[in-house]
CSV table of C-alpha atoms and ligand atoms in Angstrom, one decimal:
chain,number,residue,atom,x,y,z
A,30,MET,CA,-33.8,-25.7,163.3
A,31,LYS,CA,-30.8,-25.6,165.6
A,32,ILE,CA,-30.4,-28.5,168.0
A,33,VAL,CA,-27.9,-29.6,170.6
A,34,PHE,CA,-27.7,-33.3,171.3
A,35,LEU,CA,-26.3,-34.5,174.7
A,36,GLY,CA,-25.6,-37.9,176.1
A,37,PRO,CA,-22.8,-40.3,177.0
A,38,PRO,CA,-20.7,-42.2,174.4
A,39,GLY,CA,-22.8,-45.1,173.1
A,40,ALA,CA,-26.1,-43.5,173.9
A,41,GLY,CA,-27.3,-43.5,170.3
A,42,LYS,CA,-26.7,-39.8,169.5
A,43,GLY,CA,-25.2,-40.6,166.1
A,44,THR,CA,-28.1,-42.9,165.0
A,45,GLN,CA,-30.7,-40.4,166.1
A,46,SER,CA,-28.9,-37.4,164.6
A,47,GLU,CA,-28.8,-39.1,161.3
A,48,ARG,CA,-32.6,-39.6,161.4
A,49,ILE,CA,-33.2,-36.0,162.3
A,50,VAL,CA,-30.9,-34.8,159.6
A,51,ASN,CA,-32.7,-36.9,157.0
A,52,LYS,CA,-36.1,-35.7,158.1
A,53,HIS,CA,-35.4,-32.0,158.5
A,54,GLY,CA,-32.7,-31.4,155.9
A,55,ILE,CA,-30.3,-29.8,158.4
A,56,ALA,CA,-26.6,-30.4,158.8
A,57,GLN,CA,-25.1,-33.0,161.2
A,58,LEU,CA,-22.2,-31.4,162.9
A,59,SER,CA,-20.4,-34.1,164.9
A,60,THR,CA,-17.2,-32.7,166.4
A,61,GLY,CA,-15.9,-36.3,166.7
A,62,ASP,CA,-16.3,-36.8,163.0
A,63,MET,CA,-14.7,-33.5,162.2
A,64,LEU,CA,-11.8,-34.3,164.4
A,65,ARG,CA,-11.4,-37.8,163.0
A,66,ALA,CA,-11.3,-36.2,159.5
A,67,ALA,CA,-8.6,-33.8,160.7
A,68,VAL,CA,-6.6,-36.7,162.1
A,69,LYS,CA,-6.9,-38.6,158.9
A,70,ALA,CA,-5.9,-35.6,156.8
A,71,GLU,CA,-3.0,-34.9,159.2
A,72,THR,CA,-3.9,-31.2,159.5
A,73,PRO,CA,-2.3,-29.2,162.3
A,74,ILE,CA,-5.4,-29.6,164.4
A,75,GLY,CA,-5.5,-33.3,163.6
A,76,LEU,CA,-1.9,-33.8,164.6
A,77,LYS,CA,-2.6,-32.1,168.0
A,78,ALA,CA,-5.8,-34.1,168.6
A,79,LYS,CA,-4.7,-37.6,167.6
A,80,ALA,CA,-3.1,-38.9,170.8
A,81,VAL,CA,-5.7,-37.2,173.0
A,82,MET,CA,-8.6,-38.8,171.1
A,83,GLU,CA,-7.0,-42.2,171.1
A,84,ALA,CA,-6.6,-42.1,174.9
A,85,GLY,CA,-10.3,-41.2,175.2
A,86,ASP,CA,-9.6,-37.7,176.6
A,87,LEU,CA,-11.1,-34.4,175.5
A,88,VAL,CA,-9.5,-32.2,172.9
A,89,SER,CA,-9.0,-28.6,174.1
A,90,ASP,CA,-12.0,-26.3,174.3
A,91,GLU,CA,-10.1,-23.7,172.1
A,92,ILE,CA,-9.8,-26.2,169.2
A,93,VAL,CA,-13.4,-27.4,169.2
A,94,ILE,CA,-14.9,-24.0,169.7
A,95,GLY,CA,-12.9,-22.7,166.7
A,96,ILE,CA,-14.1,-25.6,164.5
A,97,VAL,CA,-17.7,-25.2,165.4
A,98,SER,CA,-17.7,-21.4,165.1
A,99,ASP,CA,-16.4,-21.7,161.5
A,100,ARG,CA,-18.6,-24.7,160.6
A,101,ILE,CA,-22.0,-23.3,161.6
A,102,GLU,CA,-21.6,-20.5,159.1
A,103,ALA,CA,-21.2,-22.9,156.1
A,104,ALA,CA,-23.9,-22.9,153.4
A,105,ASP,CA,-25.2,-26.4,154.3
A,106,CYS,CA,-26.2,-25.0,157.8
A,107,ALA,CA,-28.6,-22.5,156.3
A,108,LYS,CA,-31.6,-24.6,157.3
A,109,GLY,CA,-30.1,-25.4,160.6
A,110,PHE,CA,-27.8,-27.9,162.3
A,111,ILE,CA,-27.6,-30.6,164.9
A,112,LEU,CA,-24.6,-30.4,167.2
A,113,ASP,CA,-23.6,-34.0,168.1
A,114,GLY,CA,-20.9,-34.3,170.7
A,115,PHE,CA,-20.6,-30.5,171.3
A,116,PRO,CA,-20.6,-28.8,173.8
A,117,ARG,CA,-18.8,-31.3,176.1
A,118,THR,CA,-17.7,-28.9,178.8
A,119,VAL,CA,-19.4,-26.0,180.5
A,120,ALA,CA,-16.8,-23.6,178.9
A,121,GLN,CA,-17.9,-24.9,175.5
A,122,ALA,CA,-21.6,-24.5,176.3
A,123,ALA,CA,-20.9,-20.9,177.5
A,124,ALA,CA,-18.9,-20.2,174.3
A,125,LEU,CA,-21.7,-21.6,172.2
A,126,ASP,CA,-24.2,-19.3,173.8
A,127,ARG,CA,-21.9,-16.3,173.1
A,128,MET,CA,-21.1,-17.4,169.6
A,129,LEU,CA,-24.8,-17.9,168.6
A,130,GLU,CA,-25.7,-14.5,170.1
A,131,ASP,CA,-22.9,-12.8,168.1
A,132,LYS,CA,-24.2,-14.5,164.9
A,133,GLY,CA,-27.9,-13.6,165.8
A,134,MET,CA,-28.8,-17.3,166.1
A,135,GLU,CA,-30.8,-19.2,168.8
A,136,LEU,CA,-31.1,-22.9,169.7
A,137,ASP,CA,-34.5,-24.5,169.2
A,138,ALA,CA,-33.9,-27.6,171.3
A,139,ILE,CA,-31.4,-29.0,173.7
A,140,ILE,CA,-32.0,-32.8,174.0
A,141,GLU,CA,-30.3,-35.2,176.3
A,142,LEU,CA,-30.4,-39.0,175.8
A,143,LYS,CA,-30.4,-40.7,179.2
A,144,VAL,CA,-28.9,-44.2,179.3
A,145,ASP,CA,-27.9,-46.5,182.1
A,146,GLN,CA,-24.1,-46.6,182.3
A,147,GLU,CA,-24.0,-50.4,182.4
A,148,VAL,CA,-25.5,-50.8,178.9
A,149,LEU,CA,-23.0,-48.5,177.3
A,150,ILE,CA,-20.2,-50.9,177.5
A,151,THR,CA,-22.4,-53.6,175.8
A,152,ARG,CA,-23.4,-51.2,173.1
A,153,ILE,CA,-19.8,-50.3,172.3
A,154,GLU,CA,-18.9,-54.0,172.2
A,155,ASN,CA,-21.7,-54.5,169.7
A,156,ARG,CA,-20.6,-51.4,167.7
A,157,VAL,CA,-17.1,-53.0,167.4
A,158,ARG,CA,-18.6,-56.4,166.4
A,159,GLU,CA,-20.9,-54.8,163.8
A,160,ALA,CA,-18.1,-52.7,162.3
A,161,GLN,CA,-15.8,-55.8,162.1
A,162,ALA,CA,-18.6,-57.9,160.5
A,163,ALA,CA,-19.3,-55.2,157.9
A,164,GLY,CA,-15.6,-55.0,157.1
A,165,GLN,CA,-15.5,-51.4,158.3
A,166,PRO,CA,-12.6,-49.9,160.3
A,167,VAL,CA,-13.1,-50.0,164.1
A,168,ARG,CA,-12.6,-46.6,165.9
A,169,LYS,CA,-9.2,-46.5,167.7
A,170,ASP,CA,-11.0,-45.3,170.8
A,171,ASP,CA,-13.5,-48.1,170.8
A,172,ASN,CA,-11.4,-50.4,173.1
A,173,PRO,CA,-12.1,-51.0,176.8
A,174,ALA,CA,-9.3,-48.7,178.2
A,175,ALA,CA,-10.2,-45.7,176.0
A,176,PHE,CA,-13.9,-46.3,176.4
A,177,LYS,CA,-13.6,-46.2,180.2
A,178,GLN,CA,-11.6,-42.9,179.9
A,179,ARG,CA,-14.3,-41.5,177.6
A,180,LEU,CA,-17.0,-42.4,180.2
A,181,ASP,CA,-14.9,-40.8,182.9
A,182,ALA,CA,-14.5,-37.6,180.8
A,183,TYR,CA,-18.2,-37.6,180.3
A,184,ARG,CA,-19.0,-37.9,184.0
A,185,GLU,CA,-16.5,-35.3,185.0
A,186,GLN,CA,-16.6,-32.8,182.2
A,187,THR,CA,-19.8,-33.3,180.2
A,188,ALA,CA,-22.4,-34.2,182.8
A,189,PRO,CA,-22.2,-30.6,184.2
A,190,VAL,CA,-23.3,-29.3,180.8
A,191,SER,CA,-26.7,-30.9,181.4
A,192,SER,CA,-27.0,-28.9,184.6
A,193,TYR,CA,-25.9,-25.8,182.8
A,194,TYR,CA,-28.9,-26.0,180.5
A,195,GLU,CA,-31.2,-27.4,183.1
A,196,GLU,CA,-30.6,-24.4,185.4
A,197,THR,CA,-32.0,-22.1,182.7
A,198,GLY,CA,-34.9,-24.5,181.9
A,199,ARG,CA,-33.7,-25.3,178.4
A,200,LEU,CA,-32.9,-29.0,178.8
A,201,GLN,CA,-35.3,-31.7,177.5
A,202,THR,CA,-34.5,-35.3,178.3
A,203,VAL,CA,-35.4,-38.5,176.4
A,204,ASP,CA,-35.2,-42.1,177.7
A,205,GLY,CA,-32.4,-43.5,175.6
A,206,MET,CA,-33.1,-47.0,176.9
A,207,ALA,CA,-36.2,-47.3,174.7
A,208,SER,CA,-36.0,-48.8,171.2
A,209,ILE,CA,-34.5,-46.7,168.4
A,210,ASP,CA,-37.9,-46.0,166.9
A,211,GLU,CA,-39.4,-45.0,170.3
A,212,VAL,CA,-36.5,-42.7,171.0
A,213,SER,CA,-37.0,-41.1,167.5
A,214,LYS,CA,-40.7,-40.6,168.2
A,215,GLU,CA,-40.1,-38.8,171.5
A,216,ILE,CA,-37.5,-36.6,169.8
A,217,ASP,CA,-40.0,-35.8,167.0
A,218,GLN,CA,-42.5,-34.8,169.6
A,219,ILE,CA,-40.1,-32.4,171.3
A,220,LEU,CA,-39.1,-30.9,167.9
A,221,ALA,CA,-42.8,-30.5,166.9
A,222,GLY,CA,-43.6,-28.7,170.2
B,5,LIG,P1,-17.2,-38.7,169.6
B,5,LIG,O1,-17.2,-39.2,168.1
B,5,LIG,O2,-18.3,-37.6,169.8
B,5,LIG,O3,-17.4,-39.9,170.5
B,5,LIG,O4,-15.8,-38.0,169.9
B,5,LIG,C1,-14.6,-38.8,169.8
B,5,LIG,C2,-13.5,-38.0,170.5
B,5,LIG,O5,-13.3,-36.7,169.8
B,5,LIG,C3,-13.7,-37.7,171.9
B,5,LIG,O6,-13.4,-38.8,172.8
B,5,LIG,C4,-12.8,-36.5,172.1
B,5,LIG,O7,-11.4,-36.9,172.2
B,5,LIG,C5,-12.9,-35.8,170.8
B,5,LIG,N1,-14.1,-34.8,170.9
B,5,LIG,C6,-15.2,-34.8,170.1
B,5,LIG,N2,-16.0,-33.8,170.4
B,5,LIG,C7,-15.3,-33.0,171.4
B,5,LIG,C8,-15.6,-31.9,172.1
B,5,LIG,N3,-16.8,-31.2,171.9
B,5,LIG,N4,-14.7,-31.4,173.0
B,5,LIG,C9,-13.5,-32.1,173.2
B,5,LIG,N5,-13.2,-33.2,172.6
B,5,LIG,C10,-14.1,-33.7,171.7
């Protein structure tokens, strides 16, 4: 099962991806997590991506396309994968189509979580509070200035990705304003169909 998960920052993609991964035994491929790991390990990619990520901007298409192309061939992707946070530009979406075709793979579902922009800020504030209360580190880009930039990047560069998939009738949308369980149920129905 190969799934692309779209939606703005704070829409709940991470939470829902985790549930799908646990249920279907597929790999969760979050380009954000992979890039954060690269930053932490101070790899050449991490060194390039660090400042861009902290400012809330997008890392170059070339870097993320390379990471995903390598990653989807790993052994833990044999049963499938869920792409969380990729593609984020139309160029990435087109590259993904080409890369899957080259590898003889096909996407089973492209799901977008739709959420009102106003609630996103509140959700991020809650995420910061919860991380702090649990003694976990807070993401460097979970501050008001970087978050605004991430929303702008989403609107300008990632929203067109939904149209890219919609034009070919491949996009399925889910109301991300519903409760976590309700959202999961809707996603399960899409994946069962
Ligand atoms: P996320 O964890 O998905 O919110 O991603 C955190 C940050 O990583 C983003 O704000 C970008 O700087 C970078 N990033 C993650 N995925 C991508 C992508 N597909 N294309 C470009 N930048 C990305």
